[in-house]
PDB file of C-alpha atoms in Angstrom:
ATOM      1  CA  MET V   1      -0.023  -0.157  -0.009  1.00  0.00           C
ATOM      2  CA  THR V   2       1.418   3.438  -0.991  1.00  0.00           C
ATOM      3  CA  LYS V   3       2.314   5.709   2.050  1.00  0.00           C
ATOM      4  CA  TYR V   4       3.321   9.250   2.034  1.00  0.00           C
ATOM      5  CA  LYS V   5       5.278  11.756   4.404  1.00  0.00           C
ATOM      6  CA  LEU V   6       5.629  15.420   4.027  1.00  0.00           C
ATOM      7  CA  LEU V   7       9.299  16.029   3.659  1.00  0.00           C
ATOM      8  CA  ASP V   8      10.227  19.560   4.355  1.00  0.00           C
ATOM      9  CA  GLY V   9       6.824  20.745   3.019  1.00  0.00           C
ATOM     10  CA  LYS V  10       6.647  18.331  -0.043  1.00  0.00           C
ATOM     11  CA  LYS V  11       4.618  15.207  -0.016  1.00  0.00           C
ATOM     12  CA  VAL V  12       6.431  12.404  -1.279  1.00  0.00           C
ATOM     13  CA  GLU V  13       5.980   8.610  -1.672  1.00  0.00           C
ATOM     14  CA  MET V  14       7.694   6.763   1.236  1.00  0.00           C
ATOM     15  CA  THR V  15       9.957   4.104   0.122  1.00  0.00           C
ATOM     16  CA  SER V  16       9.475   0.445   0.892  1.00  0.00           C
ATOM     17  CA  THR V  17      12.388   0.647   3.417  1.00  0.00           C
ATOM     18  CA  GLU V  18      10.769   3.776   5.029  1.00  0.00           C
ATOM     19  CA  ILE V  19       7.478   1.881   5.306  1.00  0.00           C
ATOM     20  CA  LYS V  20       8.840  -1.237   7.015  1.00  0.00           C
ATOM     21  CA  GLU V  21      10.797   0.944   9.481  1.00  0.00           C
ATOM     22  CA  MET V  22       7.478   2.794  10.280  1.00  0.00           C
ATOM     23  CA  GLU V  23       5.642  -0.319  10.588  1.00  0.00           C
ATOM     24  CA  ASP V  24       8.162  -2.017  12.628  1.00  0.00           C
ATOM     25  CA  PHE V  25       8.209   0.982  14.885  1.00  0.00           C
ATOM     26  CA  ALA V  26       4.559   0.907  15.240  1.00  0.00           C
ATOM     27  CA  LYS V  27       4.693  -2.690  16.529  1.00  0.00           C
ATOM     28  CA  ALA V  28       7.324  -1.395  19.058  1.00  0.00           C
ATOM     29  CA  ILE V  29       5.077   1.245  20.304  1.00  0.00           C
ATOM     30  CA  ALA V  30       2.064  -1.177  20.338  1.00  0.00           C
ATOM     31  CA  ALA V  31       3.820  -3.539  22.796  1.00  0.00           C
ATOM     32  CA  GLY V  32       3.651  -0.837  25.482  1.00  0.00           C
ATOM     33  CA  LYS V  33       0.554   0.892  24.463  1.00  0.00           C
ATOM     34  CA  ALA V  34      -1.833  -1.167  26.793  1.00  0.00           C
ATOM     35  CA  ASP V  35       0.147   0.047  29.843  1.00  0.00           C
ATOM     36  CA  ASP V  36      -0.014   3.619  28.585  1.00  0.00           C
ATOM     37  CA  ASP V  37      -3.856   3.355  28.006  1.00  0.00           C
ATOM     38  CA  LEU V  38      -4.258   1.781  31.607  1.00  0.00           C
ATOM     39  CA  GLN V  39      -2.341   4.342  33.112  1.00  0.00           C
ATOM     40  CA  THR V  40      -4.374   7.062  31.357  1.00  0.00           C
ATOM     41  CA  LEU V  41      -7.534   5.416  32.709  1.00  0.00           C
ATOM     42  CA  ARG V  42      -6.247   5.147  36.135  1.00  0.00           C
ATOM     43  CA  ASN V  43      -5.000   9.084  36.387  1.00  0.00           C
ATOM     44  CA  ILE V  44      -8.463  10.274  35.454  1.00  0.00           C
ATOM     45  CA  ARG V  45     -10.364   7.768  37.796  1.00  0.00           C
ATOM     46  CA  ASN V  46      -7.917   8.601  40.707  1.00  0.00           C
ATOM     47  CA  ASN V  47      -8.761  12.324  40.092  1.00  0.00           C
ATOM     48  CA  LEU V  48     -12.396  11.666  40.133  1.00  0.00           C
ATOM     49  CA  LEU V  49     -11.871   9.732  43.272  1.00  0.00           C
ATOM     50  CA  SER V  50     -10.162  12.725  44.925  1.00  0.00           C
ATOM     51  CA  GLU V  51     -12.728  14.917  44.022  1.00  0.00           C
ATOM     52  CA  THR V  52     -15.171  13.181  46.643  1.00  0.00           C
ATOM     53  CA  ASP V  53     -12.331  12.175  49.151  1.00  0.00           C
ATOM     54  CA  TYR V  54     -13.794  14.858  51.472  1.00  0.00           C
ATOM     55  CA  MET V  55     -16.931  12.820  52.008  1.00  0.00           C
ATOM     56  CA  GLY V  56     -14.892  10.401  53.878  1.00  0.00           C
ATOM     57  CA  LEU V  57     -14.090  12.933  56.706  1.00  0.00           C
ATOM     58  CA  SER V  58     -15.410  11.952  60.023  1.00  0.00           C
ATOM     59  CA  ASP V  59     -17.929  14.850  60.255  1.00  0.00           C
ATOM     60  CA  ILE V  60     -19.749  14.000  56.888  1.00  0.00           C
ATOM     61  CA  THR V  61     -22.004  11.096  56.477  1.00  0.00           C
ATOM     62  CA  MET V  62     -21.396   9.463  52.877  1.00  0.00           C
ATOM     63  CA  SER V  63     -24.748   8.504  51.513  1.00  0.00           C
ATOM     64  CA  SER V  64     -25.120   5.058  49.763  1.00  0.00           C
ATOM     65  CA  LYS V  65     -25.255   6.521  46.197  1.00  0.00           C
ATOM     66  CA  TRP V  66     -21.882   8.114  46.723  1.00  0.00           C
ATOM     67  CA  LYS V  67     -20.381   5.006  48.288  1.00  0.00           C
ATOM     68  CA  THR V  68     -21.642   3.207  45.184  1.00  0.00           C
ATOM     69  CA  TYR V  69     -20.173   5.634  42.877  1.00  0.00           C
ATOM     70  CA  ARG V  70     -16.615   5.767  44.447  1.00  0.00           C
ATOM     71  CA  GLN V  71     -16.795   1.757  44.501  1.00  0.00           C
ATOM     72  CA  GLU V  72     -17.715   1.481  40.748  1.00  0.00           C
ATOM     73  CA  LEU V  73     -14.766   4.116  39.994  1.00  0.00           C
ATOM     74  CA  ARG V  74     -12.439   1.670  41.914  1.00  0.00           C
ATOM     75  CA  ASP V  75     -13.565  -1.366  40.292  1.00  0.00           C
ATOM     76  CA  ILE V  76     -13.524   0.115  36.712  1.00  0.00           C
ATOM     77  CA  THR V  77     -10.273  -1.287  35.822  1.00  0.00           C
ATOM     78  CA  LYS V  78     -11.645  -4.655  36.248  1.00  0.00           C
ATOM     79  CA  THR V  79     -14.018  -4.271  33.481  1.00  0.00           C
ATOM     80  CA  PHE V  80     -11.923  -1.618  31.281  1.00  0.00           C
ATOM     81  CA  LYS V  81      -8.399  -1.534  30.339  1.00  0.00           C
ATOM     82  CA  SER V  82      -8.738   1.536  28.227  1.00  0.00           C
ATOM     83  CA  MET V  83     -10.893   4.628  27.787  1.00  0.00           C
ATOM     84  CA  GLY V  84     -10.921   3.495  24.132  1.00  0.00           C
ATOM     85  CA  ASP V  85     -12.673   0.109  25.055  1.00  0.00           C
ATOM     86  CA  LYS V  86     -16.063  -0.575  23.611  1.00  0.00           C
ATOM     87  CA  ASP V  87     -18.940   0.944  26.057  1.00  0.00           C
ATOM     88  CA  PHE V  88     -16.298   2.644  28.163  1.00  0.00           C
ATOM     89  CA  LYS V  89     -17.800   5.249  30.359  1.00  0.00           C
ATOM     90  CA  PHE V  90     -17.159   6.545  33.976  1.00  0.00           C
ATOM     91  CA  PRO V  91     -19.882   5.961  36.516  1.00  0.00           C
ATOM     92  CA  THR V  92     -22.453   8.677  36.500  1.00  0.00           C
ATOM     93  CA  LYS V  93     -21.959  11.106  39.509  1.00  0.00           C
ATOM     94  CA  PRO V  94     -24.978  10.984  41.917  1.00  0.00           C
ATOM     95  CA  GLU V  95     -27.096  14.342  42.014  1.00  0.00           C
TER      96      GLU V  95
ATOM     97  CA  MET X   1      35.684  56.324  -6.560  1.00  0.00           C
ATOM     98  CA  THR X   2      32.780  55.832  -4.030  1.00  0.00           C
ATOM     99  CA  SER X   3      29.951  58.331  -4.300  1.00  0.00           C
ATOM    100  CA  ILE X   4      28.034  59.428  -1.188  1.00  0.00           C
ATOM    101  CA  LEU X   5      24.354  60.860  -1.598  1.00  0.00           C
ATOM    102  CA  LYS X   6      23.680  62.960   1.645  1.00  0.00           C
ATOM    103  CA  VAL X   7      20.080  63.531   2.378  1.00  0.00           C
ATOM    104  CA  ASN X   8      18.050  63.677   5.596  1.00  0.00           C
ATOM    105  CA  ASN X   9      14.660  62.070   4.203  1.00  0.00           C
ATOM    106  CA  ILE X  10      13.668  59.770   1.353  1.00  0.00           C
ATOM    107  CA  GLN X  11       9.932  60.344   0.509  1.00  0.00           C
ATOM    108  CA  SER X  12       7.495  59.005  -2.028  1.00  0.00           C
ATOM    109  CA  SER X  13       6.437  61.449  -4.552  1.00  0.00           C
ATOM    110  CA  ALA X  14       2.766  60.491  -3.819  1.00  0.00           C
ATOM    111  CA  SER X  15       3.082  60.884  -0.036  1.00  0.00           C
ATOM    112  CA  ASN X  16       4.183  63.075   2.872  1.00  0.00           C
ATOM    113  CA  ALA X  17       5.513  60.311   4.928  1.00  0.00           C
ATOM    114  CA  ALA X  18       9.155  59.969   4.723  1.00  0.00           C
ATOM    115  CA  VAL X  19      11.898  57.589   5.814  1.00  0.00           C
ATOM    116  CA  THR X  20      14.158  59.904   7.889  1.00  0.00           C
ATOM    117  CA  ILE X  21      17.968  59.385   8.246  1.00  0.00           C
ATOM    118  CA  ALA X  22      19.600  61.007  11.639  1.00  0.00           C
ATOM    119  CA  SER X  23      23.167  62.027  11.583  1.00  0.00           C
ATOM    120  CA  SER X  24      23.863  58.960  13.442  1.00  0.00           C
ATOM    121  CA  GLY X  25      22.726  56.871  10.458  1.00  0.00           C
ATOM    122  CA  ALA X  26      19.464  55.837  12.428  1.00  0.00           C
ATOM    123  CA  LEU X  27      16.765  55.189  10.227  1.00  0.00           C
ATOM    124  CA  THR X  28      13.103  55.901  11.086  1.00  0.00           C
ATOM    125  CA  ILE X  29      10.577  54.011   8.845  1.00  0.00           C
ATOM    126  CA  PRO X  30       6.880  55.305   9.447  1.00  0.00           C
ATOM    127  CA  GLN X  31       5.188  52.367   7.913  1.00  0.00           C
ATOM    128  CA  ALA X  32       5.369  48.702   7.720  1.00  0.00           C
ATOM    129  CA  VAL X  33       8.153  47.196   6.016  1.00  0.00           C
ATOM    130  CA  THR X  34       7.636  44.422   3.317  1.00  0.00           C
ATOM    131  CA  PHE X  35      10.906  42.426   2.318  1.00  0.00           C
ATOM    132  CA  SER X  36      10.808  40.514  -0.980  1.00  0.00           C
ATOM    133  CA  GLY X  37      13.854  38.580  -0.050  1.00  0.00           C
ATOM    134  CA  THR X  38      15.513  36.871   2.853  1.00  0.00           C
ATOM    135  CA  VAL X  39      16.689  38.897   5.843  1.00  0.00           C
ATOM    136  CA  THR X  40      20.193  38.101   6.789  1.00  0.00           C
ATOM    137  CA  GLY X  41      22.834  39.418   9.234  1.00  0.00           C
ATOM    138  CA  ASP X  42      22.793  39.442  13.012  1.00  0.00           C
ATOM    139  CA  ASN X  43      19.938  40.699  15.101  1.00  0.00           C
ATOM    140  CA  ASN X  44      17.084  39.538  12.583  1.00  0.00           C
ATOM    141  CA  GLY X  45      15.586  37.423  15.429  1.00  0.00           C
ATOM    142  CA  LEU X  46      13.939  34.547  13.563  1.00  0.00           C
ATOM    143  CA  GLU X  47      15.338  32.929  10.563  1.00  0.00           C
ATOM    144  CA  LEU X  48      12.751  30.568   8.332  1.00  0.00           C
ATOM    145  CA  VAL X  49      14.290  26.999   7.890  1.00  0.00           C
ATOM    146  CA  SER X  50      11.284  25.636   6.146  1.00  0.00           C
ATOM    147  CA  SER X  51       7.590  25.935   5.829  1.00  0.00           C
ATOM    148  CA  SER X  52       4.504  24.826   4.184  1.00  0.00           C
ATOM    149  CA  THR X  53       1.218  26.547   3.845  1.00  0.00           C
ATOM    150  CA  THR X  54      -0.657  23.941   2.050  1.00  0.00           C
ATOM    151  CA  THR X  55      -3.143  21.232   3.340  1.00  0.00           C
ATOM    152  CA  GLN X  56      -1.592  17.770   2.746  1.00  0.00           C
ATOM    153  CA  THR X  57      -3.729  14.683   3.312  1.00  0.00           C
ATOM    154  CA  GLY X  58      -3.134  10.948   3.597  1.00  0.00           C
ATOM    155  CA  LEU X  59       0.388  11.255   5.574  1.00  0.00           C
ATOM    156  CA  THR X  60       2.033   8.658   7.594  1.00  0.00           C
ATOM    157  CA  ASN X  61       4.870  11.062   8.743  1.00  0.00           C
ATOM    158  CA  LEU X  62       5.681  14.680   8.744  1.00  0.00           C
ATOM    159  CA  GLN X  63       9.401  14.898   8.526  1.00  0.00           C
ATOM    160  CA  ILE X  64      11.346  18.070   8.803  1.00  0.00           C
ATOM    161  CA  THR X  65      15.235  18.396   8.371  1.00  0.00           C
ATOM    162  CA  LEU X  66      16.741  20.220  11.150  1.00  0.00           C
ATOM    163  CA  PRO X  67      19.765  22.550  10.570  1.00  0.00           C
ATOM    164  CA  THR X  68      23.000  21.439  12.185  1.00  0.00           C
ATOM    165  CA  THR X  69      24.891  24.786  12.264  1.00  0.00           C
ATOM    166  CA  ASP X  70      25.570  26.532  15.662  1.00  0.00           C
ATOM    167  CA  ASP X  71      23.964  29.896  14.924  1.00  0.00           C
ATOM    168  CA  PHE X  72      20.897  29.638  16.886  1.00  0.00           C
ATOM    169  CA  HIS X  73      19.541  29.561  20.405  1.00  0.00           C
ATOM    170  CA  GLU X  74      16.706  27.019  19.865  1.00  0.00           C
ATOM    171  CA  LEU X  75      14.323  25.914  16.888  1.00  0.00           C
ATOM    172  CA  HIS X  76      10.875  27.089  17.010  1.00  0.00           C
ATOM    173  CA  LEU X  77       8.351  24.426  15.373  1.00  0.00           C
ATOM    174  CA  ILE X  78       4.800  25.857  14.704  1.00  0.00           C
ATOM    175  CA  VAL X  79       2.435  23.320  13.684  1.00  0.00           C
ATOM    176  CA  ARG X  80      -0.503  24.872  12.281  1.00  0.00           C
ATOM    177  CA  GLY X  81      -2.865  21.905  12.549  1.00  0.00           C
ATOM    178  CA  PHE X  82      -3.122  18.131  12.271  1.00  0.00           C
ATOM    179  CA  LYS X  83      -6.053  16.077  11.937  1.00  0.00           C
ATOM    180  CA  SER X  84      -6.039  12.213  12.222  1.00  0.00           C
ATOM    181  CA  GLU X  85      -8.205  11.063   9.335  1.00  0.00           C
ATOM    182  CA  THR X  86      -9.526   8.018  11.219  1.00  0.00           C
ATOM    183  CA  ALA X  87     -11.025   7.376  14.690  1.00  0.00           C
ATOM    184  CA  THR X  88      -7.908   5.760  16.070  1.00  0.00           C
ATOM    185  CA  ASN X  89      -7.199   4.808  19.846  1.00  0.00           C
ATOM    186  CA  ASN X  90      -3.484   5.985  19.374  1.00  0.00           C
ATOM    187  CA  TYR X  91      -1.447   9.128  20.190  1.00  0.00           C
ATOM    188  CA  TRP X  92       0.377  11.805  18.730  1.00  0.00           C
ATOM    189  CA  GLY X  93       4.094  11.123  18.763  1.00  0.00           C
ATOM    190  CA  LEU X  94       7.650  12.385  17.773  1.00  0.00           C
ATOM    191  CA  THR X  95      10.947  11.091  17.162  1.00  0.00           C
ATOM    192  CA  LEU X  96      14.267  12.493  16.080  1.00  0.00           C
ATOM    193  CA  GLY X  97      16.601  11.199  13.426  1.00  0.00           C
ATOM    194  CA  ASP X  98      20.540  11.054  13.134  1.00  0.00           C
ATOM    195  CA  ALA X  99      22.442  12.451  10.442  1.00  0.00           C
ATOM    196  CA  GLY X 100      23.023   9.406   8.091  1.00  0.00           C
ATOM    197  CA  GLY X 101      21.164   7.212  10.372  1.00  0.00           C
ATOM    198  CA  SER X 102      17.358   6.006  10.608  1.00  0.00           C
ATOM    199  CA  ALA X 103      14.738   8.695  10.053  1.00  0.00           C
ATOM    200  CA  ILE X 104      12.875   7.418  13.181  1.00  0.00           C
ATOM    201  CA  ASN X 105      15.408   7.003  15.769  1.00  0.00           C
ATOM    202  CA  THR X 106      13.850   4.667  18.494  1.00  0.00           C
ATOM    203  CA  GLY X 107      15.228   2.614  21.261  1.00  0.00           C
ATOM    204  CA  ALA X 108      14.754   3.693  24.853  1.00  0.00           C
ATOM    205  CA  ALA X 109      16.028   7.208  24.019  1.00  0.00           C
ATOM    206  CA  TYR X 110      12.951   9.295  24.960  1.00  0.00           C
ATOM    207  CA  LYS X 111      12.004  10.650  28.356  1.00  0.00           C
ATOM    208  CA  TYR X 112       9.176  12.908  29.066  1.00  0.00           C
ATOM    209  CA  MET X 113       7.012  14.443  31.643  1.00  0.00           C
ATOM    210  CA  GLY X 114       3.754  15.309  30.484  1.00  0.00           C
ATOM    211  CA  ILE X 115       0.807  17.481  32.188  1.00  0.00           C
ATOM    212  CA  TYR X 116      -2.502  17.452  30.518  1.00  0.00           C
ATOM    213  CA  GLY X 117      -5.795  19.241  31.599  1.00  0.00           C
ATOM    214  CA  TYR X 118      -8.904  17.686  30.604  1.00  0.00           C
ATOM    215  CA  SER X 119     -12.708  18.359  30.817  1.00  0.00           C
ATOM    216  CA  ASN X 120     -15.735  16.565  29.591  1.00  0.00           C
ATOM    217  CA  GLY X 121     -17.948  19.370  30.510  1.00  0.00           C
ATOM    218  CA  SER X 122     -18.925  18.257  34.166  1.00  0.00           C
ATOM    219  CA  SER X 123     -15.634  17.007  35.250  1.00  0.00           C
ATOM    220  CA  HIS X 124     -12.271  18.676  34.858  1.00  0.00           C
ATOM    221  CA  GLY X 125      -8.810  17.993  36.051  1.00  0.00           C
ATOM    222  CA  VAL X 126      -5.060  18.038  35.589  1.00  0.00           C
ATOM    223  CA  THR X 127      -3.027  14.956  35.504  1.00  0.00           C
ATOM    224  CA  HIS X 128       0.218  13.451  34.288  1.00  0.00           C
ATOM    225  CA  ASN X 129       1.749  11.359  31.657  1.00  0.00           C
ATOM    226  CA  PRO X 130       5.314  10.352  32.509  1.00  0.00           C
ATOM    227  CA  GLU X 131       7.955   8.174  30.939  1.00  0.00           C
ATOM    228  CA  VAL X 132      11.130   8.753  32.981  1.00  0.00           C
ATOM    229  CA  THR X 133      13.060   5.627  32.252  1.00  0.00           C
ATOM    230  CA  GLY X 134      13.092   5.820  28.303  1.00  0.00           C
ATOM    231  CA  GLY X 135      10.575   5.073  25.745  1.00  0.00           C
ATOM    232  CA  THR X 136      10.621   4.219  22.037  1.00  0.00           C
ATOM    233  CA  TYR X 137       9.256   7.392  20.999  1.00  0.00           C
ATOM    234  CA  GLY X 138       8.286  10.994  22.497  1.00  0.00           C
ATOM    235  CA  ARG X 139       4.374  10.931  23.481  1.00  0.00           C
ATOM    236  CA  ILE X 140       3.150  14.375  22.857  1.00  0.00           C
ATOM    237  CA  SER X 141      -0.546  13.647  23.797  1.00  0.00           C
ATOM    238  CA  ALA X 142      -2.036  11.602  26.728  1.00  0.00           C
ATOM    239  CA  HIS X 143      -5.141  11.117  25.113  1.00  0.00           C
ATOM    240  CA  PHE X 144      -6.413   9.767  21.692  1.00  0.00           C
ATOM    241  CA  PRO X 145      -6.711  12.148  19.068  1.00  0.00           C
ATOM    242  CA  GLY X 146      -9.872  13.483  17.623  1.00  0.00           C
ATOM    243  CA  ASP X 147     -10.970  12.195  14.166  1.00  0.00           C
ATOM    244  CA  GLY X 148     -11.394  15.664  12.370  1.00  0.00           C
ATOM    245  CA  SER X 149     -15.066  15.150  12.215  1.00  0.00           C
ATOM    246  CA  ASP X 150     -15.531  18.755  13.210  1.00  0.00           C
ATOM    247  CA  ASP X 151     -12.896  21.370  13.773  1.00  0.00           C
ATOM    248  CA  THR X 152     -12.698  20.706  17.624  1.00  0.00           C
ATOM    249  CA  GLU X 153     -11.100  17.466  16.618  1.00  0.00           C
ATOM    250  CA  THR X 154      -7.923  18.694  15.117  1.00  0.00           C
ATOM    251  CA  VAL X 155      -4.779  20.083  17.067  1.00  0.00           C
ATOM    252  CA  ASP X 156      -2.268  22.720  16.744  1.00  0.00           C
ATOM    253  CA  MET X 157       1.107  22.382  18.400  1.00  0.00           C
ATOM    254  CA  ASP X 158       3.996  24.755  19.371  1.00  0.00           C
ATOM    255  CA  ILE X 159       7.195  22.714  19.752  1.00  0.00           C
ATOM    256  CA  LYS X 160      10.696  24.367  20.937  1.00  0.00           C
ATOM    257  CA  ILE X 161      13.735  22.454  20.300  1.00  0.00           C
ATOM    258  CA  LYS X 162      16.975  22.969  22.135  1.00  0.00           C
ATOM    259  CA  HIS X 163      20.598  21.325  21.599  1.00  0.00           C
ATOM    260  CA  SER X 164      19.464  19.361  18.596  1.00  0.00           C
ATOM    261  CA  ASN X 165      22.617  20.505  16.675  1.00  0.00           C
ATOM    262  CA  LYS X 166      24.902  19.661  19.606  1.00  0.00           C
ATOM    263  CA  SER X 167      27.136  16.371  19.830  1.00  0.00           C
ATOM    264  CA  ASP X 168      27.816  16.959  23.402  1.00  0.00           C
ATOM    265  CA  ARG X 169      24.364  17.706  24.806  1.00  0.00           C
ATOM    266  CA  TYR X 170      21.019  16.048  24.851  1.00  0.00           C
ATOM    267  CA  THR X 171      18.193  17.305  22.899  1.00  0.00           C
ATOM    268  CA  ARG X 172      15.529  19.136  24.829  1.00  0.00           C
ATOM    269  CA  ILE X 173      12.031  19.460  23.477  1.00  0.00           C
ATOM    270  CA  ASN X 174       9.020  21.377  25.003  1.00  0.00           C
ATOM    271  CA  VAL X 175       5.740  20.691  23.358  1.00  0.00           C
ATOM    272  CA  MET X 176       2.489  22.409  24.015  1.00  0.00           C
ATOM    273  CA  THR X 177      -0.757  21.442  22.085  1.00  0.00           C
ATOM    274  CA  GLY X 178      -3.995  23.287  21.760  1.00  0.00           C
ATOM    275  CA  PHE X 179      -7.467  22.506  22.415  1.00  0.00           C
ATOM    276  CA  GLU X 180      -8.244  19.016  21.008  1.00  0.00           C
ATOM    277  CA  LYS X 181     -11.590  17.092  21.464  1.00  0.00           C
ATOM    278  CA  ARG X 182     -10.767  13.199  21.057  1.00  0.00           C
ATOM    279  CA  HIS X 183     -13.039  10.938  19.112  1.00  0.00           C
ATOM    280  CA  THR X 184     -14.181   8.657  21.550  1.00  0.00           C
ATOM    281  CA  ASP X 185     -16.244  10.978  23.939  1.00  0.00           C
ATOM    282  CA  ALA X 186     -16.633  14.297  25.089  1.00  0.00           C
ATOM    283  CA  TYR X 187     -13.182  14.953  26.500  1.00  0.00           C
ATOM    284  CA  ILE X 188     -11.390  18.097  25.666  1.00  0.00           C
ATOM    285  CA  THR X 189      -7.718  17.958  26.456  1.00  0.00           C
ATOM    286  CA  THR X 190      -4.464  20.472  26.268  1.00  0.00           C
ATOM    287  CA  ASN X 191      -1.092  19.038  26.816  1.00  0.00           C
ATOM    288  CA  PHE X 192       2.386  20.390  27.816  1.00  0.00           C
ATOM    289  CA  VAL X 193       5.293  17.852  27.676  1.00  0.00           C
ATOM    290  CA  GLY X 194       8.895  18.496  28.536  1.00  0.00           C
ATOM    291  CA  MET X 195      11.214  15.766  26.773  1.00  0.00           C
ATOM    292  CA  ILE X 196      14.755  14.998  26.277  1.00  0.00           C
ATOM    293  CA  ARG X 197      16.243  12.611  23.918  1.00  0.00           C
ATOM    294  CA  ASN X 198      19.093  11.132  25.965  1.00  0.00           C
ATOM    295  CA  ALA X 199      21.848  10.689  23.309  1.00  0.00           C
ATOM    296  CA  ALA X 200      24.278  13.259  22.715  1.00  0.00           C
ATOM    297  CA  GLU X 201      23.996  13.473  19.154  1.00  0.00           C
ATOM    298  CA  VAL X 202      23.499  15.687  16.257  1.00  0.00           C
ATOM    299  CA  ASN X 203      19.797  15.225  14.998  1.00  0.00           C
ATOM    300  CA  ALA X 204      19.192  15.667  11.359  1.00  0.00           C
ATOM    301  CA  ASN X 205      15.247  15.366  11.402  1.00  0.00           C
ATOM    302  CA  ILE X 206      12.158  15.386  13.415  1.00  0.00           C
ATOM    303  CA  ASN X 207       9.210  13.295  12.561  1.00  0.00           C
ATOM    304  CA  LEU X 208       5.768  13.805  13.851  1.00  0.00           C
ATOM    305  CA  PHE X 209       3.080  11.157  13.221  1.00  0.00           C
ATOM    306  CA  VAL X 210       0.089   9.365  14.885  1.00  0.00           C
ATOM    307  CA  THR X 211       1.276   6.056  16.379  1.00  0.00           C
ATOM    308  CA  GLY X 212      -0.440   3.109  14.809  1.00  0.00           C
ATOM    309  CA  ASN X 213       0.713   4.710  11.451  1.00  0.00           C
ATOM    310  CA  SER X 214      -2.911   6.152  11.006  1.00  0.00           C
ATOM    311  CA  ALA X 215      -3.323   8.547   8.269  1.00  0.00           C
ATOM    312  CA  PHE X 216      -3.411  12.198   9.094  1.00  0.00           C
ATOM    313  CA  THR X 217      -3.699  15.664   7.517  1.00  0.00           C
ATOM    314  CA  SER X 218      -1.193  18.408   7.851  1.00  0.00           C
ATOM    315  CA  TYR X 219      -2.510  22.143   7.546  1.00  0.00           C
ATOM    316  CA  GLY X 220       1.152  23.407   7.295  1.00  0.00           C
ATOM    317  CA  TYR X 221       4.007  24.182   9.684  1.00  0.00           C
ATOM    318  CA  GLY X 222       6.897  26.582  10.174  1.00  0.00           C
ATOM    319  CA  LEU X 223      10.320  25.967  11.292  1.00  0.00           C
ATOM    320  CA  TYR X 224      12.402  28.783  12.489  1.00  0.00           C
ATOM    321  CA  LYS X 225      15.697  29.456  14.052  1.00  0.00           C
ATOM    322  CA  VAL X 226      15.735  31.703  16.935  1.00  0.00           C
ATOM    323  CA  LYS X 227      18.870  34.017  16.886  1.00  0.00           C
ATOM    324  CA  SER X 228      20.409  36.739  18.586  1.00  0.00           C
TER     325      SER X 228
END
């Protein structure tokens, strides 16, 4: 399959050597991609959890809806490994 | 014999606005200046290395030759816009290439620390995207790209490169990406990434791409030397 690169502003056809180099490179990246995807998911999940950490303070009573929400956040990596997974979405915050 | 024309003003016959010449030799030019050629010499600030102002589709790689001379403080690469042409769960990335070597120099050479802001309209945050032990490429974005289905799903970049021309220093790159909606959902992101290629080598080119070799569109770029 023909592939192109923009070389110093000019669109040129890539050589078979360049295409193979890019394909091998893509495979090398793909090998670590699952870790990247999972870390990104965890980063945002952790932020969402931290937004409601104050509910765990001793002078606040956490409702069951918030407890469920926080547990679903903790458990989300059991079901999903990437935010690109089919049907992925974070649990909905209670009203 | 050298002739010298001594005047205090140079004025258009159709105007009263004049270029004035002080006794010190200082020029005062009252209107915008249009240059038709390349500006050279010291103190010209920016020097264009290469650019493209046209939209190019179906690209796998955007490769730009980097100058290897030692007459600039840093390189400034302005990416006017990129658009992934498909909905791909990959990332924007970059590599550097050695003179006479591979165009995409990989190996565990790229260390970076990225911070990114995100919002889906109701939840917002700032988080991180580090690779501090060394990865095969420099990851520019923490999230999947948009697919260009509307203009929010495109991205612009501002890239500053230092020491790419030094054989005794690691190349340092700072990347800022603008507002980009990813294709999977409502999340909007923006990134700042500080990066090094920890190899003390002169770099001949920079390559920008979508990991996974997804085709993308370039809306043009400009590479400048930032000089004294």
